[in-house]
mmCIF file of C-alpha atoms in Angstrom:
data_model
loop_
_atom_site.group_PDB
_atom_site.id
_atom_site.type_symbol
_atom_site.label_atom_id
_atom_site.label_comp_id
_atom_site.label_asym_id
_atom_site.label_seq_id
_atom_site.Cartn_x
_atom_site.Cartn_y
_atom_site.Cartn_z
ATOM 1 C CA UNK A 273 13.512 -12.063 -25.030
ATOM 2 C CA UNK A 274 12.093 -14.069 -22.685
ATOM 3 C CA UNK A 275 9.740 -16.435 -22.349
ATOM 4 C CA UNK A 276 6.064 -16.601 -20.768
ATOM 5 C CA UNK A 277 5.747 -19.316 -18.449
ATOM 6 C CA UNK A 278 3.533 -17.889 -16.803
ATOM 7 C CA UNK A 279 -0.242 -18.502 -17.016
ATOM 8 C CA UNK A 280 -3.352 -16.920 -16.220
ATOM 9 C CA UNK A 281 -7.358 -17.100 -16.160
ATOM 10 C CA UNK A 282 -10.071 -15.414 -15.137
ATOM 11 C CA UNK A 283 -13.068 -15.489 -13.195
ATOM 12 C CA UNK A 284 -15.804 -12.715 -13.960
ATOM 13 C CA UNK A 285 -19.277 -12.510 -12.469
ATOM 14 C CA UNK A 286 -21.761 -10.242 -13.404
ATOM 15 C CA UNK A 287 -25.706 -9.991 -11.144
ATOM 16 C CA UNK A 288 -28.237 -12.648 -12.669
ATOM 17 C CA UNK A 289 -25.334 -14.556 -14.754
ATOM 18 C CA UNK A 290 -23.309 -17.799 -14.631
ATOM 19 C CA UNK A 291 -19.610 -16.962 -14.002
ATOM 20 C CA UNK A 292 -17.614 -17.181 -17.440
ATOM 21 C CA UNK A 293 -13.572 -18.751 -16.748
ATOM 22 C CA UNK A 294 -11.123 -17.113 -19.566
ATOM 23 C CA UNK A 295 -7.656 -18.995 -20.215
ATOM 24 C CA UNK A 296 -7.148 -17.653 -23.681
ATOM 25 C CA UNK A 297 -5.540 -14.899 -22.014
ATOM 26 C CA UNK A 298 -2.971 -13.070 -24.372
ATOM 27 C CA UNK A 299 -1.163 -10.813 -22.303
ATOM 28 C CA UNK A 300 -1.519 -9.764 -18.830
ATOM 29 C CA UNK A 301 -0.467 -7.336 -16.463
ATOM 30 C CA UNK A 302 -0.793 -7.391 -12.766
ATOM 31 C CA UNK A 303 0.683 -4.907 -9.860
ATOM 32 C CA UNK A 304 0.414 -5.057 -6.113
ATOM 33 C CA UNK A 305 1.312 -2.240 -4.325
ATOM 34 C CA UNK A 306 1.104 -1.945 -0.365
ATOM 35 C CA UNK A 307 0.469 1.490 -0.695
ATOM 36 C CA UNK A 308 -2.276 1.527 -2.772
ATOM 37 C CA UNK A 309 -6.022 1.142 -2.625
ATOM 38 C CA UNK A 310 -6.939 -0.168 -5.821
ATOM 39 C CA UNK A 311 -4.368 -1.673 -7.629
ATOM 40 C CA UNK A 312 -4.884 -2.350 -11.085
ATOM 41 C CA UNK A 313 -4.479 -5.721 -13.549
ATOM 42 C CA UNK A 314 -4.826 -5.506 -17.578
ATOM 43 C CA UNK A 315 -5.539 -8.209 -19.283
ATOM 44 C CA UNK A 316 -5.848 -8.847 -23.675
ATOM 45 C CA UNK A 317 -8.521 -11.523 -24.696
ATOM 46 C CA UNK A 318 -9.206 -12.532 -28.413
ATOM 47 C CA UNK A 319 -12.418 -11.338 -29.327
ATOM 48 C CA UNK A 320 -14.819 -12.410 -31.891
ATOM 49 C CA UNK A 321 -16.487 -10.940 -34.539
ATOM 50 C CA UNK A 322 -19.996 -11.148 -32.641
ATOM 51 C CA UNK A 323 -19.280 -9.247 -30.052
ATOM 52 C CA UNK A 324 -19.959 -12.265 -27.270
ATOM 53 C CA UNK A 325 -16.523 -12.511 -26.108
ATOM 54 C CA UNK A 326 -16.908 -7.927 -25.442
ATOM 55 C CA UNK A 327 -20.676 -8.585 -23.766
ATOM 56 C CA UNK A 328 -18.930 -11.353 -21.139
ATOM 57 C CA UNK A 329 -16.777 -8.345 -19.761
ATOM 58 C CA UNK A 330 -19.571 -5.412 -18.669
ATOM 59 C CA UNK A 331 -18.193 -2.515 -16.723
ATOM 60 C CA UNK A 332 -18.431 -3.644 -13.111
ATOM 61 C CA UNK A 333 -18.008 -7.329 -13.541
ATOM 62 C CA UNK A 334 -16.097 -8.835 -10.737
ATOM 63 C CA UNK A 335 -13.005 -10.375 -11.471
ATOM 64 C CA UNK A 336 -10.677 -13.405 -9.950
ATOM 65 C CA UNK A 337 -7.115 -13.583 -11.888
ATOM 66 C CA UNK A 338 -5.094 -16.574 -10.675
ATOM 67 C CA UNK A 339 -1.923 -16.835 -11.480
ATOM 68 C CA UNK A 340 0.398 -20.526 -12.675
ATOM 69 C CA UNK A 341 3.824 -20.779 -12.807
ATOM 70 C CA UNK A 342 5.048 -24.315 -12.855
ATOM 71 C CA UNK A 343 8.401 -23.213 -10.696
ATOM 72 C CA UNK A 344 5.913 -22.025 -7.943
ATOM 73 C CA UNK A 345 3.565 -23.916 -5.424
ATOM 74 C CA UNK A 346 4.418 -27.073 -7.607
ATOM 75 C CA UNK A 347 2.403 -25.796 -10.645
ATOM 76 C CA UNK A 348 -0.460 -24.215 -8.152
ATOM 77 C CA UNK A 349 -3.122 -21.927 -9.340
ATOM 78 C CA UNK A 350 -2.939 -18.772 -6.331
ATOM 79 C CA UNK A 351 -5.491 -15.987 -6.632
ATOM 80 C CA UNK A 352 -3.727 -12.939 -6.952
ATOM 81 C CA UNK A 353 -6.504 -10.302 -7.469
ATOM 82 C CA UNK A 354 -9.763 -9.884 -6.619
ATOM 83 C CA UNK A 355 -11.475 -7.088 -8.217
ATOM 84 C CA UNK A 356 -14.353 -4.861 -10.166
ATOM 85 C CA UNK A 357 -13.487 -4.149 -14.525
ATOM 86 C CA UNK A 358 -13.378 -0.535 -14.415
ATOM 87 C CA UNK A 359 -12.227 0.514 -18.318
ATOM 88 C CA UNK A 360 -12.652 -1.945 -21.519
ATOM 89 C CA UNK A 361 -10.946 -0.853 -25.056
ATOM 90 C CA UNK A 362 -11.733 -3.344 -28.405
ATOM 91 C CA UNK A 363 -10.677 -2.755 -31.251
ATOM 92 C CA UNK A 364 -11.601 -4.077 -34.960
ATOM 93 C CA UNK A 365 -8.218 -4.037 -36.452
ATOM 94 C CA UNK A 366 -6.389 -6.680 -34.252
ATOM 95 C CA UNK A 367 -9.802 -8.568 -33.030
ATOM 96 C CA UNK A 368 -8.850 -7.717 -29.252
ATOM 97 C CA UNK A 369 -10.508 -6.499 -26.427
ATOM 98 C CA UNK A 370 -7.910 -4.551 -23.516
ATOM 99 C CA UNK A 371 -9.151 -4.450 -20.390
ATOM 100 C CA UNK A 372 -8.361 -2.828 -16.187
ATOM 101 C CA UNK A 373 -9.680 -4.784 -13.019
ATOM 102 C CA UNK A 374 -9.422 -2.709 -10.294
ATOM 103 C CA UNK A 375 -8.921 -4.606 -6.831
ATOM 104 C CA UNK A 376 -12.147 -3.627 -4.472
ATOM 105 C CA UNK A 377 -10.669 -0.717 -2.883
ATOM 106 C CA UNK A 378 -11.351 1.491 -5.863
ATOM 107 C CA UNK A 379 -14.653 1.896 -4.329
ATOM 108 C CA UNK A 380 -13.401 3.696 -1.243
ATOM 109 C CA UNK A 381 -11.502 5.932 -3.575
ATOM 110 C CA UNK A 382 -13.922 6.783 -6.188
ATOM 111 C CA UNK A 383 -17.322 6.773 -4.311
ATOM 112 C CA UNK A 384 -18.143 9.156 -2.276
ATOM 113 C CA UNK A 385 -20.016 8.519 1.643
ATOM 114 C CA UNK A 386 -23.156 9.162 2.633
ATOM 115 C CA UNK A 387 -23.840 12.982 3.037
ATOM 116 C CA UNK A 388 -23.310 13.734 6.580
ATOM 117 C CA UNK A 389 -23.246 9.908 8.351
ATOM 118 C CA UNK A 390 -22.064 10.385 11.710
ATOM 119 C CA UNK A 391 -21.389 8.391 14.182
ATOM 120 C CA UNK A 392 -20.218 8.122 18.054
ATOM 121 C CA UNK A 393 -17.682 5.945 20.488
ATOM 122 C CA UNK A 394 -17.197 3.680 17.555
ATOM 123 C CA UNK A 395 -13.226 2.442 16.551
ATOM 124 C CA UNK A 396 -12.072 2.951 13.374
ATOM 125 C CA UNK A 397 -12.221 -0.878 13.130
ATOM 126 C CA UNK A 398 -15.684 -0.935 14.070
ATOM 127 C CA UNK A 399 -16.575 2.455 11.077
ATOM 128 C CA UNK A 400 -14.477 -0.052 8.611
ATOM 129 C CA UNK A 401 -16.607 -2.648 8.697
ATOM 130 C CA UNK A 402 -19.410 -3.467 6.491
ATOM 131 C CA UNK A 403 -21.620 -4.665 8.749
ATOM 132 C CA UNK A 404 -22.230 -1.720 10.660
ATOM 133 C CA UNK A 405 -23.361 0.144 7.951
ATOM 134 C CA UNK A 406 -21.487 3.111 6.778
ATOM 135 C CA UNK A 407 -19.828 0.910 3.513
ATOM 136 C CA UNK A 408 -21.767 0.053 1.167
ATOM 137 C CA UNK A 409 -22.960 -3.681 1.144
ATOM 138 C CA UNK A 410 -23.282 -3.142 -3.083
ATOM 139 C CA UNK A 411 -18.759 -2.590 -3.270
ATOM 140 C CA UNK A 412 -18.878 -6.422 -1.711
ATOM 141 C CA UNK A 413 -16.498 -6.521 0.779
ATOM 142 C CA UNK A 414 -16.267 -9.469 3.231
ATOM 143 C CA UNK A 415 -15.262 -7.558 6.631
ATOM 144 C CA UNK A 416 -12.319 -5.371 8.320
ATOM 145 C CA UNK A 417 -9.206 -6.891 9.758
ATOM 146 C CA UNK A 418 -6.771 -4.663 11.777
ATOM 147 C CA UNK A 419 -3.639 -6.848 11.715
ATOM 148 C CA UNK A 420 0.470 -6.836 10.227
ATOM 149 C CA UNK A 421 -0.831 -8.630 6.923
ATOM 150 C CA UNK A 422 0.144 -11.863 7.547
ATOM 151 C CA UNK A 423 -2.918 -13.639 6.336
ATOM 152 C CA UNK A 424 -2.870 -11.642 3.141
ATOM 153 C CA UNK A 425 0.923 -12.618 2.575
ATOM 154 C CA UNK A 426 0.455 -16.214 2.149
ATOM 155 C CA UNK A 427 -2.908 -15.793 0.427
ATOM 156 C CA UNK A 428 -0.827 -13.975 -2.627
ATOM 157 C CA UNK A 429 1.899 -16.533 -2.384
ATOM 158 C CA UNK A 430 -1.061 -19.400 -2.742
ATOM 159 C CA UNK A 431 -0.493 -20.909 1.049
ATOM 160 C CA UNK A 432 -3.235 -21.842 3.198
ATOM 161 C CA UNK A 433 -4.975 -19.793 5.301
ATOM 162 C CA UNK A 434 -3.677 -18.805 8.717
ATOM 163 C CA UNK A 435 -5.502 -16.936 11.698
ATOM 164 C CA UNK A 436 -5.244 -13.162 11.278
ATOM 165 C CA UNK A 437 -2.863 -12.041 14.391
ATOM 166 C CA UNK A 438 -4.934 -8.611 16.125
ATOM 167 C CA UNK A 439 -2.736 -5.670 15.880
ATOM 168 C CA UNK A 440 -3.403 -3.112 19.280
ATOM 169 C CA UNK A 441 -6.534 -1.862 21.044
ATOM 170 C CA UNK A 442 -7.656 1.329 18.127
ATOM 171 C CA UNK A 443 -9.040 4.285 20.520
ATOM 172 C CA UNK A 444 -12.344 5.286 20.324
ATOM 173 C CA UNK A 445 -13.242 8.123 18.167
ATOM 174 C CA UNK A 446 -15.658 10.399 19.698
ATOM 175 C CA UNK A 447 -16.898 11.618 16.426
ATOM 176 C CA UNK A 448 -16.692 10.353 13.114
ATOM 177 C CA UNK A 449 -18.292 12.677 10.175
ATOM 178 C CA UNK A 450 -18.391 12.274 6.511
ATOM 179 C CA UNK A 451 -18.506 16.064 5.363
ATOM 180 C CA UNK A 452 -19.153 17.267 1.510
ATOM 181 C CA UNK A 453 -17.073 15.978 -0.826
ATOM 182 C CA UNK A 454 -15.630 13.233 1.320
ATOM 183 C CA UNK A 455 -14.834 9.744 -0.301
ATOM 184 C CA UNK A 456 -14.933 7.173 2.105
ATOM 185 C CA UNK A 457 -11.157 6.548 1.582
ATOM 186 C CA UNK A 458 -11.221 10.364 2.806
ATOM 187 C CA UNK A 459 -12.804 9.188 5.998
ATOM 188 C CA UNK A 460 -10.911 6.293 6.978
ATOM 189 C CA UNK A 461 -7.653 7.798 6.130
ATOM 190 C CA UNK A 462 -8.085 10.934 8.264
ATOM 191 C CA UNK A 463 -8.773 8.482 11.532
ATOM 192 C CA UNK A 464 -5.776 5.704 10.368
ATOM 193 C CA UNK A 465 -2.949 8.873 10.076
ATOM 194 C CA UNK A 466 -4.343 9.308 13.576
ATOM 195 C CA UNK A 467 -3.759 5.705 14.601
ATOM 196 C CA UNK A 468 -0.473 5.730 12.705
ATOM 197 C CA UNK A 469 -1.889 2.662 10.750
ATOM 198 C CA UNK A 470 -2.397 2.229 7.096
ATOM 199 C CA UNK A 471 -5.275 1.219 4.772
ATOM 200 C CA UNK A 472 -5.915 -1.428 1.743
ATOM 201 C CA UNK A 473 -7.929 -4.391 0.814
ATOM 202 C CA UNK A 474 -6.630 -7.957 0.676
ATOM 203 C CA UNK A 475 -6.894 -10.315 -2.075
ATOM 204 C CA UNK A 476 -10.069 -12.016 0.035
ATOM 205 C CA UNK A 477 -12.028 -8.803 -0.208
ATOM 206 C CA UNK A 478 -11.323 -6.851 3.810
ATOM 207 C CA UNK A 479 -11.008 -3.963 4.260
ATOM 208 C CA UNK A 480 -7.739 -4.148 6.003
ATOM 209 C CA UNK A 481 -5.523 -1.846 8.783
ATOM 210 C CA UNK A 482 -2.243 -2.639 9.229
ATOM 211 C CA UNK A 483 1.028 -1.959 9.617
ATOM 212 C CA UNK A 484 4.134 -4.158 8.218
ATOM 213 C CA UNK A 485 5.747 -6.225 9.686
ATOM 214 C CA UNK A 486 9.720 -5.320 9.345
ATOM 215 C CA UNK A 487 11.099 -8.683 11.811
ATOM 216 C CA UNK A 488 10.683 -11.309 9.593
ATOM 217 C CA UNK A 489 13.708 -12.364 7.310
ATOM 218 C CA UNK A 490 13.804 -11.756 3.648
ATOM 219 C CA UNK A 491 12.044 -13.789 1.175
ATOM 220 C CA UNK A 492 14.413 -12.445 -1.949
ATOM 221 C CA UNK A 493 17.783 -11.463 -3.075
ATOM 222 C CA UNK A 494 18.889 -9.208 -5.639
ATOM 223 C CA UNK A 495 22.509 -8.382 -6.679
ATOM 224 C CA UNK A 496 24.556 -7.344 -9.740
ATOM 225 C CA UNK A 497 28.611 -7.088 -8.467
ATOM 226 C CA UNK A 498 31.829 -8.329 -10.624
ATOM 227 C CA UNK A 499 30.954 -11.896 -10.032
ATOM 228 C CA UNK A 500 27.058 -12.088 -9.729
ATOM 229 C CA UNK A 501 24.040 -11.028 -11.163
ATOM 230 C CA UNK A 502 20.246 -11.500 -11.036
ATOM 231 C CA UNK A 503 19.005 -8.856 -12.674
ATOM 232 C CA UNK A 504 18.132 -7.052 -15.691
ATOM 233 C CA UNK A 505 18.511 -3.564 -14.564
ATOM 234 C CA UNK A 506 18.634 -1.716 -11.537
ATOM 235 C CA UNK A 507 18.465 2.357 -10.461
ATOM 236 C CA UNK A 508 18.362 4.131 -7.407
ATOM 237 C CA UNK A 509 16.939 8.132 -7.456
ATOM 238 C CA UNK A 510 17.097 9.938 -4.228
ATOM 239 C CA UNK A 511 15.425 13.068 -3.842
ATOM 240 C CA UNK A 512 15.900 15.840 -0.941
ATOM 241 C CA UNK A 513 12.675 17.267 -1.383
ATOM 242 C CA UNK A 514 10.615 14.631 1.122
ATOM 243 C CA UNK A 515 14.326 14.233 3.268
ATOM 244 C CA UNK A 516 13.764 16.752 6.255
ATOM 245 C CA UNK A 517 15.896 18.021 9.308
ATOM 246 C CA UNK A 518 12.276 19.349 11.560
ATOM 247 C CA UNK A 519 8.809 18.666 11.332
ATOM 248 C CA UNK A 520 6.622 20.964 13.321
ATOM 249 C CA UNK A 521 3.336 20.119 13.894
ATOM 250 C CA UNK A 522 0.282 22.867 15.283
ATOM 251 C CA UNK A 523 -2.797 22.070 16.579
ATOM 252 C CA UNK A 524 -4.985 23.386 19.008
ATOM 253 C CA UNK A 525 -6.819 23.056 22.471
ATOM 254 C CA UNK A 526 -10.336 24.718 22.752
ATOM 255 C CA UNK A 527 -11.015 24.709 26.212
ATOM 256 C CA UNK A 528 -8.406 25.906 28.765
ATOM 257 C CA UNK A 529 -10.857 28.043 31.389
ATOM 258 C CA UNK A 530 -10.179 31.428 31.394
ATOM 259 C CA UNK A 531 -6.961 32.161 32.918
ATOM 260 C CA UNK A 532 -5.359 30.231 29.943
ATOM 261 C CA UNK A 533 -7.316 31.896 26.946
ATOM 262 C CA UNK A 534 -5.286 34.675 26.695
ATOM 263 C CA UNK A 535 -7.173 37.642 24.525
ATOM 264 C CA UNK A 536 -3.623 39.589 23.958
ATOM 265 C CA UNK A 537 -2.044 35.983 22.775
ATOM 266 C CA UNK A 538 -2.846 34.898 19.789
ATOM 267 C CA UNK A 539 -0.936 31.806 20.022
ATOM 268 C CA UNK A 540 -2.585 30.586 23.662
ATOM 269 C CA UNK A 541 -4.585 28.052 22.678
ATOM 270 C CA UNK A 542 -2.078 26.966 20.228
ATOM 271 C CA UNK A 543 -0.256 23.289 20.877
ATOM 272 C CA UNK A 544 2.974 22.629 19.060
ATOM 273 C CA UNK A 545 4.948 19.480 18.409
ATOM 274 C CA UNK A 546 8.623 19.249 16.380
ATOM 275 C CA UNK A 547 10.310 16.350 15.139
ATOM 276 C CA UNK A 548 14.221 17.320 14.626
ATOM 277 C CA UNK A 549 16.840 14.604 13.014
ATOM 278 C CA UNK A 550 19.757 17.373 11.632
ATOM 279 C CA UNK A 551 21.945 14.911 9.816
ATOM 280 C CA UNK A 552 19.697 13.759 6.925
ATOM 281 C CA UNK A 553 20.582 17.228 5.693
ATOM 282 C CA UNK A 554 23.700 19.581 5.837
ATOM 283 C CA UNK A 555 21.289 22.638 5.874
ATOM 284 C CA UNK A 556 18.194 23.451 7.226
ATOM 285 C CA UNK A 557 14.706 22.143 5.669
ATOM 286 C CA UNK A 558 11.625 23.046 7.731
ATOM 287 C CA UNK A 559 8.633 21.444 7.000
ATOM 288 C CA UNK A 560 5.396 22.744 9.351
ATOM 289 C CA UNK A 561 2.295 22.027 9.391
ATOM 290 C CA UNK A 562 -1.133 22.249 10.912
ATOM 291 C CA UNK A 563 -3.706 19.889 13.297
ATOM 292 C CA UNK A 564 -6.889 21.435 14.161
ATOM 293 C CA UNK A 565 -7.135 17.598 16.392
ATOM 294 C CA UNK A 566 -3.512 17.509 17.822
ATOM 295 C CA UNK A 567 -5.338 18.926 21.614
ATOM 296 C CA UNK A 568 -1.485 18.084 23.065
ATOM 297 C CA UNK A 569 2.226 18.959 22.438
ATOM 298 C CA UNK A 570 3.019 14.898 23.183
ATOM 299 C CA UNK A 571 0.061 14.682 20.603
ATOM 300 C CA UNK A 572 1.071 16.619 18.232
ATOM 301 C CA UNK A 573 4.958 16.531 18.559
ATOM 302 C CA UNK A 574 4.106 12.158 17.594
ATOM 303 C CA UNK A 575 1.978 13.173 13.889
ATOM 304 C CA UNK A 576 5.560 15.414 13.680
ATOM 305 C CA UNK A 577 7.436 11.675 13.607
ATOM 306 C CA UNK A 578 4.962 9.972 11.497
ATOM 307 C CA UNK A 579 5.472 13.142 9.184
ATOM 308 C CA UNK A 580 8.659 12.918 9.674
ATOM 309 C CA UNK A 581 9.385 9.468 8.663
ATOM 310 C CA UNK A 582 7.180 9.582 5.600
ATOM 311 C CA UNK A 583 9.433 11.753 3.979
ATOM 312 C CA UNK A 584 12.063 9.926 4.444
ATOM 313 C CA UNK A 585 10.528 6.609 2.863
ATOM 314 C CA UNK A 586 9.407 8.774 -0.543
ATOM 315 C CA UNK A 587 12.917 10.327 -0.830
ATOM 316 C CA UNK A 588 14.333 6.928 -1.376
ATOM 317 C CA UNK A 589 13.707 4.274 -3.498
ATOM 318 C CA UNK A 590 15.126 1.418 -5.714
ATOM 319 C CA UNK A 591 13.484 -0.055 -8.893
ATOM 320 C CA UNK A 592 14.661 -3.799 -9.515
ATOM 321 C CA UNK A 593 13.669 -5.110 -13.369
ATOM 322 C CA UNK A 594 13.867 -8.884 -13.171
ATOM 323 C CA UNK A 595 13.184 -11.475 -14.986
ATOM 324 C CA UNK A 596 10.262 -13.917 -14.500
ATOM 325 C CA UNK A 597 7.635 -13.183 -12.502
ATOM 326 C CA UNK A 598 8.958 -15.218 -8.567
ATOM 327 C CA UNK A 599 12.327 -15.953 -7.337
ATOM 328 C CA UNK A 600 13.467 -19.233 -5.207
ATOM 329 C CA UNK A 601 9.414 -20.679 -5.840
ATOM 330 C CA UNK A 602 7.333 -17.714 -3.784
ATOM 331 C CA UNK A 603 5.750 -15.531 -6.434
ATOM 332 C CA UNK A 604 6.961 -11.724 -6.236
ATOM 333 C CA UNK A 605 4.893 -9.462 -4.104
ATOM 334 C CA UNK A 606 4.610 -6.501 -2.612
ATOM 335 C CA UNK A 607 5.336 -6.200 1.220
ATOM 336 C CA UNK A 608 7.435 -8.614 1.670
ATOM 337 C CA UNK A 609 11.708 -7.860 2.096
ATOM 338 C CA UNK A 610 15.001 -8.509 0.206
ATOM 339 C CA UNK A 611 18.304 -8.021 0.594
ATOM 340 C CA UNK A 612 20.396 -5.831 -2.066
ATOM 341 C CA UNK A 613 23.804 -5.694 -3.383
ATOM 342 C CA UNK A 614 24.552 -2.921 -5.946
ATOM 343 C CA UNK A 615 28.101 -1.398 -5.663
ATOM 344 C CA UNK A 616 27.430 1.084 -8.726
ATOM 345 C CA UNK A 617 24.222 2.273 -6.915
ATOM 346 C CA UNK A 618 26.253 2.576 -3.419
ATOM 347 C CA UNK A 619 23.988 0.127 -1.854
ATOM 348 C CA UNK A 620 23.736 -2.674 0.653
ATOM 349 C CA UNK A 621 21.119 -3.676 2.866
ATOM 350 C CA UNK A 622 18.090 -4.673 3.983
ATOM 351 C CA UNK A 623 14.753 -3.539 1.639
ATOM 352 C CA UNK A 624 11.290 -3.316 2.453
ATOM 353 C CA UNK A 625 9.226 -4.499 -1.133
ATOM 354 C CA UNK A 626 6.814 -1.700 -1.741
ATOM 355 C CA UNK A 627 5.276 -2.937 -5.037
ATOM 356 C CA UNK A 628 5.526 -4.858 -7.835
ATOM 357 C CA UNK A 629 4.506 -4.819 -11.519
ATOM 358 C CA UNK A 630 4.446 -8.217 -13.763
ATOM 359 C CA UNK A 631 4.027 -8.273 -17.073
ATOM 360 C CA UNK A 632 3.885 -11.212 -19.540
ATOM 361 C CA UNK A 633 4.082 -10.132 -23.548
ATOM 362 C CA UNK A 634 4.594 -11.810 -26.560
ATOM 363 C CA UNK A 635 7.375 -9.741 -27.498
ATOM 364 C CA UNK A 636 9.460 -9.821 -24.011
ATOM 365 C CA UNK A 637 7.608 -13.201 -22.095
ATOM 366 C CA UNK A 638 7.337 -12.654 -18.263
ATOM 367 C CA UNK A 639 9.343 -9.786 -16.272
ATOM 368 C CA UNK A 640 8.659 -7.896 -12.875
ATOM 369 C CA UNK A 641 9.952 -4.740 -12.183
ATOM 370 C CA UNK A 642 10.349 -4.008 -8.311
ATOM 371 C CA UNK A 643 10.557 -0.512 -6.038
ATOM 372 C CA UNK A 644 12.322 -1.298 -3.306
ATOM 373 C CA UNK A 645 12.554 1.757 -0.330
ATOM 374 C CA UNK A 646 13.838 2.146 3.145
ATOM 375 C CA UNK A 647 12.696 -0.435 5.619
ATOM 376 C CA UNK A 648 10.869 0.220 9.569
ATOM 377 C CA UNK A 649 9.569 3.687 7.891
ATOM 378 C CA UNK A 650 6.041 2.556 8.757
ATOM 379 C CA UNK A 651 6.200 1.620 12.148
ATOM 380 C CA UNK A 652 3.220 0.868 13.929
ATOM 381 C CA UNK A 653 3.793 2.819 17.421
ATOM 382 C CA UNK A 654 5.349 6.208 17.635
ATOM 383 C CA UNK A 655 9.021 5.712 18.296
ATOM 384 C CA UNK A 656 9.102 2.118 18.471
ATOM 385 C CA UNK A 657 12.248 1.599 15.409
ATOM 386 C CA UNK A 658 12.994 -1.948 16.211
ATOM 387 C CA UNK A 659 16.511 -3.331 14.784
ATOM 388 C CA UNK A 660 17.299 -1.537 11.721
ATOM 389 C CA UNK A 661 20.193 -3.057 9.516
ATOM 390 C CA UNK A 662 22.973 -1.410 8.622
ATOM 391 C CA UNK A 663 23.257 -0.868 5.384
ATOM 392 C CA UNK A 664 26.828 -0.598 2.898
ATOM 393 C CA UNK A 665 26.738 3.568 2.597
ATOM 394 C CA UNK A 666 27.450 5.519 5.532
ATOM 395 C CA UNK A 667 25.097 7.889 4.332
ATOM 396 C CA UNK A 668 22.191 5.680 4.250
ATOM 397 C CA UNK A 669 22.787 4.362 7.555
ATOM 398 C CA UNK A 670 23.148 8.335 9.157
ATOM 399 C CA UNK A 671 19.989 8.796 7.070
ATOM 400 C CA UNK A 672 17.642 5.909 9.044
ATOM 401 C CA UNK A 673 18.876 7.079 12.410
ATOM 402 C CA UNK A 674 16.271 8.409 14.873
ATOM 403 C CA UNK A 675 15.918 11.465 15.816
ATOM 404 C CA UNK A 676 13.959 13.542 18.681
ATOM 405 C CA UNK A 677 10.334 14.065 19.691
ATOM 406 C CA UNK A 678 9.943 17.251 21.800
ATOM 407 C CA UNK A 679 5.629 18.822 23.127
ATOM 408 C CA UNK A 680 5.174 21.870 24.096
#
């Protein structure tokens, strides 16, 4: 059984009330997933018999979670979570209150956008900017960033802020309109995919439009071999379902003129793009999909490559369980890189940290679960792969070889 070395305290804010600080936290769980919008943390506090504690934790209250460990940043407190209380459970029997807070991305996924809201001639980062009037100001977002998440990584490690680096110049969206049933997240991701970008929320409350930076030194190292082990457990998962040998995307161009709009050919206006990587399976595994906004073959080929990469990203991961919430004086966090050496799992090389879940309980102490994925599969530009690491398993190296895109 481990020890609870990491301490936590919360700051709870609600309109019309003074902020309330809570340092009597019995247990907590903190998650960070670079693919998630609405990362959650949960904590358990001691309740009082008069209900004062419960009243100070109303639904919708703004929550800041800070963690402290003597082995990280000289014991200074680090802001790890900014969100809102979305669920709470109080029990009379054991005198505790369990609260779940989701980061501000919860607003994007759970709140529907204003019906038929329409923009013309704006870029994606302009539409996502709360100052433009699309994102509701009551959500509490501070602004929008379009970079490689470097500032957010530093803040989550408790380091000094740096200026956010600008990513590529985003394309102008001709028409943007909200349809019935669409959340803010549905609307934004529809155009994030066109730019091949991810979206989530930073720890300081900014909407983040970004792509991973894989060309960095790894922050962690995990090994379980005959000579050394720094994990309590590790397991490997592989699946064939999303590992495609060919992906085909079909779009449609409507204004082709009389000569090209052949009434005798039902596919005259179709524009098709494909991405082929036959080495990833010993059989043909084809995936086809339609996208009405693919206006030419080159655009459709780029979308096919994006879908192929995402499928390969989903098809493999390493789950690592480690003691403590840190390594080498750095907090365990998502969007970091690590080296792994697990001969028993037939894997060795560079991996990308998709998610971490830090738990601190009286029974088990401080423990962390990490999900590690292959890198260079969520790249910022179609066709740009960078310098991929050499993996110990030849089959893994073969899976990461780039395929061939073709548009027609």
